[in-house]
Coordinates of C-alpha atoms and ligand atoms in Angstrom, one line a residue:
M130 CA 80.4 115.4 133.5
D131 CA 82.8 112.5 133.7
K132 CA 86.4 113.5 134.1
L133 CA 88.5 112.9 131.0
A134 CA 91.0 110.0 131.3
I135 CA 93.8 112.4 130.1
M136 CA 93.0 114.6 133.2
G137 CA 93.1 111.6 135.6
G138 CA 89.5 110.3 135.2
S139 CA 88.8 106.6 134.5
P140 CA 89.1 105.7 130.8
I141 CA 86.0 104.5 128.9
R142 CA 87.8 101.1 128.4
E143 CA 90.3 99.1 130.4
N144 CA 92.1 97.8 127.3
Y145 CA 93.2 99.6 124.2
L146 CA 91.0 99.2 121.1
S147 CA 93.1 99.3 117.9
Y148 CA 91.9 101.3 114.9
G149 CA 92.1 98.4 112.5
K150 CA 92.9 94.7 112.7
Q151 CA 92.9 91.5 110.6
T152 CA 90.2 88.8 111.1
I153 CA 91.9 85.4 111.0
D154 CA 90.0 82.2 111.8
Q155 CA 90.7 78.4 112.0
D156 CA 90.1 78.0 108.2
D157 CA 92.8 80.5 107.5
I158 CA 95.2 78.9 109.8
Q159 CA 94.5 75.4 108.3
A160 CA 95.0 76.8 104.8
V161 CA 98.4 78.2 105.7
V162 CA 99.5 75.1 107.6
A163 CA 98.5 72.8 104.6
V164 CA 100.8 74.8 102.3
L165 CA 103.7 74.6 104.9
R166 CA 103.3 70.8 104.8
G167 CA 103.3 70.7 101.0
D168 CA 105.9 71.0 98.3
Y169 CA 105.8 74.7 97.4
L170 CA 106.4 77.6 99.7
T171 CA 107.1 80.3 97.1
T172 CA 105.5 80.2 93.7
G173 CA 103.1 77.3 93.6
P174 CA 99.5 76.6 92.6
F175 CA 97.9 78.9 95.1
V176 CA 99.4 82.0 93.6
K177 CA 97.5 81.5 90.3
E178 CA 94.5 80.3 92.2
F179 CA 94.4 83.5 94.2
E180 CA 94.9 85.6 91.1
D181 CA 92.1 83.9 89.3
R182 CA 89.8 84.3 92.2
I183 CA 90.6 88.0 92.7
A184 CA 90.1 88.6 88.9
S185 CA 86.8 86.8 88.9
Y186 CA 85.6 88.5 92.1
V187 CA 86.2 92.0 90.7
G188 CA 85.2 91.1 87.2
A189 CA 88.5 91.7 85.5
K190 CA 90.3 89.4 83.0
Y191 CA 93.7 89.2 84.6
A192 CA 95.3 89.6 88.0
V193 CA 99.0 89.7 89.0
A194 CA 99.8 89.1 92.7
V195 CA 102.9 90.7 94.3
S196 CA 104.6 91.1 97.6
N197 CA 102.7 94.2 98.7
G198 CA 100.5 97.0 97.5
T199 CA 103.4 99.4 96.9
A200 CA 105.1 96.9 94.7
A201 CA 101.8 96.5 92.8
L202 CA 101.7 100.3 92.2
H203 CA 105.3 100.2 91.1
M204 CA 104.5 97.3 88.7
A205 CA 101.5 99.1 87.3
C206 CA 103.5 102.3 86.7
F207 CA 106.2 100.2 84.9
A208 CA 103.6 98.5 82.7
A209 CA 102.1 102.0 81.9
G210 CA 105.6 102.9 80.6
I211 CA 106.1 105.8 83.1
Q212 CA 109.7 107.1 82.8
E213 CA 111.8 110.2 83.3
G214 CA 110.1 113.2 81.9
D215 CA 106.6 111.9 82.4
E216 CA 104.1 113.6 84.7
V217 CA 101.5 111.6 86.6
I218 CA 98.4 113.1 88.3
V219 CA 98.1 111.9 91.9
S220 CA 96.0 112.5 95.0
P221 CA 97.7 114.1 98.1
M222 CA 95.3 112.7 100.6
T223 CA 96.8 109.2 100.8
F224 CA 99.7 107.0 101.9
A225 CA 102.9 107.9 100.0
A226 CA 102.9 104.7 98.0
S227 CA 101.2 106.0 94.8
A228 CA 103.4 109.1 94.4
N229 CA 106.5 107.0 95.4
A230 CA 105.7 104.5 92.6
V231 CA 105.8 107.3 90.1
L232 CA 109.2 108.4 91.5
Y233 CA 110.5 104.8 91.4
C234 CA 110.0 105.0 87.6
G235 CA 111.6 108.4 87.2
G236 CA 108.3 110.2 86.7
T237 CA 107.1 113.4 88.4
P238 CA 104.0 113.3 90.7
V239 CA 101.6 116.2 90.1
F240 CA 99.2 116.7 93.1
V241 CA 95.6 117.6 92.4
D242 CA 93.5 118.7 95.4
I243 CA 90.7 116.6 96.8
D244 CA 86.9 117.1 96.7
P245 CA 86.1 118.5 100.2
K246 CA 83.1 116.1 100.5
T247 CA 84.4 112.7 99.3
Y248 CA 88.1 113.3 100.1
N249 CA 88.9 111.8 96.7
I250 CA 90.9 113.6 94.0
D251 CA 88.7 116.4 92.6
V252 CA 87.8 115.2 89.1
N253 CA 87.0 118.8 88.1
K254 CA 90.5 120.0 88.9
I255 CA 92.4 117.4 87.0
E256 CA 92.3 119.0 83.5
E257 CA 94.0 122.2 84.6
K258 CA 97.1 120.2 85.6
I259 CA 97.4 118.2 82.4
T260 CA 100.3 119.1 80.2
D261 CA 102.0 117.5 77.1
K262 CA 104.1 115.5 79.6
T263 CA 101.1 113.9 81.5
K264 CA 101.0 110.2 81.0
A265 CA 98.7 108.8 83.6
I266 CA 96.4 109.5 86.6
I267 CA 96.5 107.5 89.8
P268 CA 93.3 108.3 91.7
V269 CA 92.9 106.8 95.2
D270 CA 89.6 105.3 96.5
F271 CA 89.9 107.0 99.8
S272 CA 88.5 104.9 102.7
G273 CA 87.0 102.5 100.2
Q274 CA 84.8 105.0 98.3
S275 CA 85.4 104.7 94.6
V276 CA 86.3 107.8 92.6
D277 CA 83.8 108.7 89.8
M278 CA 85.4 106.4 87.3
D279 CA 83.1 107.4 84.4
E280 CA 84.1 111.0 84.7
M281 CA 87.7 110.0 85.2
R282 CA 87.6 107.9 82.0
K283 CA 86.2 110.9 79.9
I284 CA 89.2 113.0 80.9
A285 CA 91.7 110.1 80.4
D286 CA 90.3 109.3 76.9
K287 CA 90.3 113.0 75.9
H288 CA 94.0 113.4 76.8
N289 CA 95.1 109.8 76.1
L290 CA 96.1 109.0 79.6
I291 CA 96.3 105.7 81.5
I292 CA 94.3 105.3 84.7
I293 CA 95.9 103.3 87.5
E294 CA 93.4 103.1 90.3
D295 CA 94.8 102.9 93.8
A296 CA 92.1 100.8 95.3
A297 CA 94.2 99.6 98.3
H298 CA 91.2 100.5 100.5
A299 CA 88.5 99.3 98.1
L300 CA 88.4 95.5 97.5
G301 CA 84.7 94.7 97.7
S302 CA 83.6 98.3 97.3
E303 CA 81.2 99.1 94.4
Y304 CA 80.9 101.8 91.8
K305 CA 77.5 102.1 90.1
G306 CA 76.6 98.6 91.3
K307 CA 79.7 96.9 90.1
K308 CA 82.8 95.8 92.1
V309 CA 85.8 98.1 91.9
G310 CA 88.5 96.5 89.9
S311 CA 87.7 96.4 86.2
K312 CA 87.1 100.0 85.1
A313 CA 90.5 101.5 85.2
D314 CA 93.3 100.4 83.0
M315 CA 95.0 98.8 86.0
V316 CA 93.6 98.6 89.5
E317 CA 95.8 98.0 92.6
F318 CA 94.7 96.4 95.9
S319 CA 96.6 95.9 99.1
F320 CA 96.4 92.9 101.5
H321 CA 98.1 94.6 104.5
P322 CA 96.4 93.3 107.8
V323 CA 94.1 96.3 108.2
K324 CA 92.8 96.1 104.6
P325 CA 89.6 94.4 103.6
I326 CA 91.3 91.0 103.4
T327 CA 94.9 90.1 104.3
T328 CA 97.8 88.0 103.2
A329 CA 100.1 89.6 105.9
E330 CA 101.9 91.7 103.2
G331 CA 100.6 91.4 99.7
G332 CA 99.1 93.2 96.8
V333 CA 97.6 92.7 93.3
V334 CA 96.9 94.5 90.1
T335 CA 93.9 93.6 88.0
T336 CA 93.5 94.6 84.4
N337 CA 91.6 93.7 81.2
S338 CA 94.7 94.3 79.0
E339 CA 96.7 91.4 77.9
D340 CA 99.6 93.7 77.1
F341 CA 99.7 95.2 80.6
Y342 CA 99.3 91.7 82.1
K343 CA 102.3 90.3 80.3
K344 CA 104.5 93.2 81.2
M345 CA 103.5 92.9 84.8
L346 CA 104.2 89.2 84.9
R347 CA 107.7 89.8 83.7
F348 CA 108.3 92.8 86.0
R349 CA 107.4 90.9 89.2
T350 CA 110.1 88.4 88.5
H351 CA 113.2 90.3 87.5
G352 CA 112.0 91.1 83.9
I353 CA 112.5 87.4 83.1
T354 CA 110.5 85.6 80.4
R355 CA 110.2 82.1 79.1
D356 CA 107.6 83.1 76.4
K357 CA 108.9 81.4 73.2
D358 CA 107.2 84.1 71.1
I359 CA 109.6 86.8 72.5
L360 CA 112.8 84.9 73.4
N361 CA 115.8 86.0 71.3
E362 CA 117.2 82.5 71.3
I363 CA 116.3 79.1 72.7
H364 CA 119.2 77.0 74.1
G365 CA 117.0 74.3 75.6
P366 CA 114.1 73.5 77.9
W367 CA 115.9 75.3 80.8
Y368 CA 116.3 78.6 78.9
Y369 CA 115.0 82.0 80.0
E370 CA 116.0 85.6 79.2
Q371 CA 115.8 88.8 81.1
H372 CA 114.4 91.5 78.8
E373 CA 113.8 94.3 81.3
L374 CA 115.0 95.5 84.7
G375 CA 112.3 93.9 86.9
Y376 CA 112.3 93.0 90.6
N377 CA 111.6 90.0 92.8
Y378 CA 108.1 91.1 93.9
R379 CA 106.6 87.6 94.1
L380 CA 103.9 86.7 96.6
T381 CA 104.5 83.4 98.3
D382 CA 102.2 80.3 98.1
V383 CA 101.8 80.5 101.8
Q384 CA 100.4 84.0 101.6
S385 CA 98.3 83.2 98.5
A386 CA 96.6 80.3 100.4
L387 CA 95.7 82.7 103.1
G388 CA 94.4 85.1 100.5
V389 CA 92.2 82.4 98.9
S390 CA 90.8 81.5 102.3
Q391 CA 90.2 85.2 103.3
L392 CA 88.5 86.0 100.0
T393 CA 85.8 83.4 100.7
K394 CA 84.8 85.7 103.7
I395 CA 85.1 89.1 102.2
E396 CA 81.3 89.7 101.9
D397 CA 80.8 89.0 105.6
F398 CA 83.7 91.3 106.5
I399 CA 82.3 94.1 104.4
C400 CA 78.8 93.5 105.7
K401 CA 80.1 93.9 109.2
R402 CA 82.0 97.1 108.3
R403 CA 78.9 98.6 106.8
E404 CA 76.9 97.8 109.9
I405 CA 79.4 99.5 112.1
V406 CA 79.6 102.6 109.8
K407 CA 75.8 102.8 109.9
Y408 CA 75.8 102.8 113.7
Y409 CA 78.6 105.3 113.9
N410 CA 76.8 107.6 111.4
K411 CA 73.6 107.4 113.3
E412 CA 75.3 108.3 116.6
F413 CA 77.8 110.9 115.3
N414 CA 75.2 112.7 113.2
K415 CA 73.7 113.8 116.6
V416 CA 77.0 115.4 117.5
E417 CA 77.2 118.9 116.0
E418 CA 80.9 119.2 116.1
V419 CA 81.5 116.1 114.1
I420 CA 81.2 115.7 110.3
T421 CA 80.6 112.1 109.3
P422 CA 81.8 110.6 106.0
F423 CA 79.9 111.6 102.9
E424 CA 79.1 108.9 100.4
A425 CA 78.3 109.7 96.8
E426 CA 75.3 108.2 95.2
F427 CA 77.3 106.0 92.8
S428 CA 79.3 104.5 95.6
N429 CA 78.7 101.5 97.9
S430 CA 81.9 101.6 100.0
G431 CA 83.4 98.6 101.8
W432 CA 84.7 101.1 104.4
H433 CA 88.3 100.4 105.0
I434 CA 88.5 103.3 107.5
Y435 CA 86.1 105.6 109.2
V436 CA 87.2 109.2 109.2
I437 CA 85.5 112.0 111.0
K438 CA 86.2 115.7 110.5
L439 CA 86.0 118.0 113.5
K440 CA 84.3 121.4 113.4
L441 CA 87.2 123.0 115.4
E442 CA 85.4 126.4 115.3
L443 CA 82.9 124.9 117.8
L444 CA 85.5 123.4 120.1
N445 CA 87.9 124.7 122.7
A446 CA 90.6 122.3 121.6
T447 CA 92.9 121.4 118.7
R448 CA 92.7 118.1 116.8
K449 CA 95.8 117.1 118.7
E450 CA 94.1 117.6 122.0
I451 CA 91.0 115.7 121.0
F452 CA 93.2 112.9 119.5
E453 CA 95.2 112.6 122.7
A454 CA 92.1 112.7 124.9
L455 CA 90.6 109.8 122.9
Q456 CA 93.8 107.8 123.1
A457 CA 93.8 108.2 126.9
E458 CA 90.2 106.8 126.9
N459 CA 91.9 103.7 125.3
I460 CA 90.4 104.3 121.9
G461 CA 92.8 103.6 119.1
V462 CA 92.6 106.7 116.9
N463 CA 94.7 107.5 113.9
V464 CA 95.1 110.2 111.2
H465 CA 94.9 109.3 107.5
Y466 CA 96.8 111.2 106.1
L467 CA 99.4 113.9 106.1
P468 CA 99.2 115.2 102.5
V469 CA 101.9 113.4 100.7
Y470 CA 103.8 116.5 99.5
L471 CA 104.2 117.7 103.1
H472 CA 106.5 114.8 103.9
P473 CA 110.1 116.1 104.3
Y474 CA 111.3 113.9 101.3
Y475 CA 108.7 115.6 99.0
K476 CA 109.5 119.1 100.4
K477 CA 113.2 118.4 99.4
L478 CA 111.9 117.7 95.9
G479 CA 110.4 121.1 95.8
Y480 CA 106.8 120.7 96.8
S481 CA 105.5 123.1 99.4
K482 CA 102.6 123.9 101.7
G483 CA 99.6 125.5 100.1
I484 CA 99.4 123.6 96.8
C485 CA 96.3 121.6 97.9
P486 CA 94.4 123.7 100.5
N487 CA 91.4 121.3 100.8
S488 CA 93.8 118.4 101.7
E489 CA 95.6 120.5 104.2
E490 CA 92.4 121.7 105.8
L491 CA 91.2 118.1 106.1
Y492 CA 94.5 117.0 107.6
D493 CA 94.2 119.6 110.4
K494 CA 90.7 118.4 111.4
M495 CA 90.5 114.6 110.7
I496 CA 90.5 111.6 113.0
T497 CA 90.2 108.0 112.1
L498 CA 88.1 105.9 114.6
P499 CA 88.4 102.1 115.1
L500 CA 86.7 100.0 112.4
F501 CA 87.3 96.3 111.8
P502 CA 85.0 93.3 111.3
S503 CA 85.5 91.6 114.6
M504 CA 84.5 94.6 116.7
T505 CA 81.8 93.9 119.2
K506 CA 78.8 96.0 120.1
K507 CA 80.6 97.0 123.2
D508 CA 83.6 98.1 121.2
M509 CA 81.4 100.3 119.0
D510 CA 79.6 101.7 122.1
D511 CA 82.9 102.5 123.7
V512 CA 84.0 104.5 120.7
V513 CA 80.7 106.4 120.6
K514 CA 80.8 107.1 124.3
A515 CA 84.5 108.2 124.2
V516 CA 83.9 110.6 121.3
K517 CA 80.8 112.1 123.0
K518 CA 82.6 112.4 126.3
V519 CA 85.6 114.2 124.9
I520 CA 83.6 116.4 122.6
S521 CA 81.3 117.5 125.3
Y522 CA 84.2 118.4 127.5
Y523 CA 85.7 120.7 124.9
R524 CA 82.4 122.0 123.5
K525 CA 82.4 125.9 123.4
Ligands
LIG82 C1 95.9 104.1 99.6 C2 97.1 103.1 99.7 N1 97.8 102.8 98.7 C3 98.8 101.9 98.7 C4 99.2 101.4 99.9 C5 100.4 100.5 100.0 O1 100.0 99.2 100.3 P1 101.1 98.2 101.0 O2 101.1 98.6 102.5 O3 100.5 96.8 100.8 O4 102.4 98.3 100.3 C6 98.5 101.7 101.1 C7 98.9 101.1 102.3 O5 98.6 101.4 103.4 C8 97.4 102.6 101.0 O6 96.7 102.9 102.1

């Protein structure tokens, strides 16, 4: 058996393979340079163009682009009217942005545990957490797999709740044959570099509601409006008014041009991600100690991340030891995520260990493996070889 790199053996790879990475080509660079040579750097024609293309791609009526996915969630929570005293159902198995957005508005995040198979919020556990104060649900499409939106909608309608879907991982993913992005009241996507497409930083909310759309437009630019129908007074053509406390959350024209260019390639990116996942699944399903991602029948994921779960009971190692051994083989592993309520900030707010046992169990056993469209066959093989090498060393 080959000696593990962490014990002084040779690593599977010479150079480090990161877990995720943007794919930028000459078209993208030209699109950005053209804007830099033009008249608009901040809000110009590409912002609306990007919004229109995103809306049309996901099949929604409106899109509002902002400076990042977290700002997009904040904007959606604002438009939903979340304020002090309101409770919002959220998933713990995610980045802190969705629960943080509730806090920004003065609301209280209520964590509902995940389904142990899909790692998405467990739809069957939501109703027991609904109270008179519950105003909205923010489900996360973990790793790109959509939540069961029809089931979610039944609960939301029954209790008069707004659904803000955190689809940061899921641009290009499908639910029941349709692109994610039009079924929830508002749907947020992120364009961070590791996401399905990138604008460096960037985010968007899609919606079919004109009311939410207008509220979001104002929110992303200080709460300012020039809409003659709602101005209190009109002093002249220059005139605008601030009606709410909004933010400067605008996306630039430079970034929007990159987004427009990236969006033309999304289907290729996703096709490549699906091929890699198919290969990983085929190889890792042969490894008894590894649980590969489960995909529900209604989903066709775009696979933002590839997360394996270790059967630690079959291994003489902790997740930390396996993680460090893979890193030493030069495989860029990661962990998505520490359950949000276990962050010290949330603990200070009063949340404590034990509230979502499935999420905590998953956190102890999960590892994210490299997945991005420009991976070569050798990269994929290196990941498979490294996982098999490390697992067989620690096999009981
Ligand atoms: C599920 C989820 N929601 C929201 C965000 C926030 O997106 P951004 O980094 O663009 O602010 C992220 C980012 O990693 C995420 O993974």
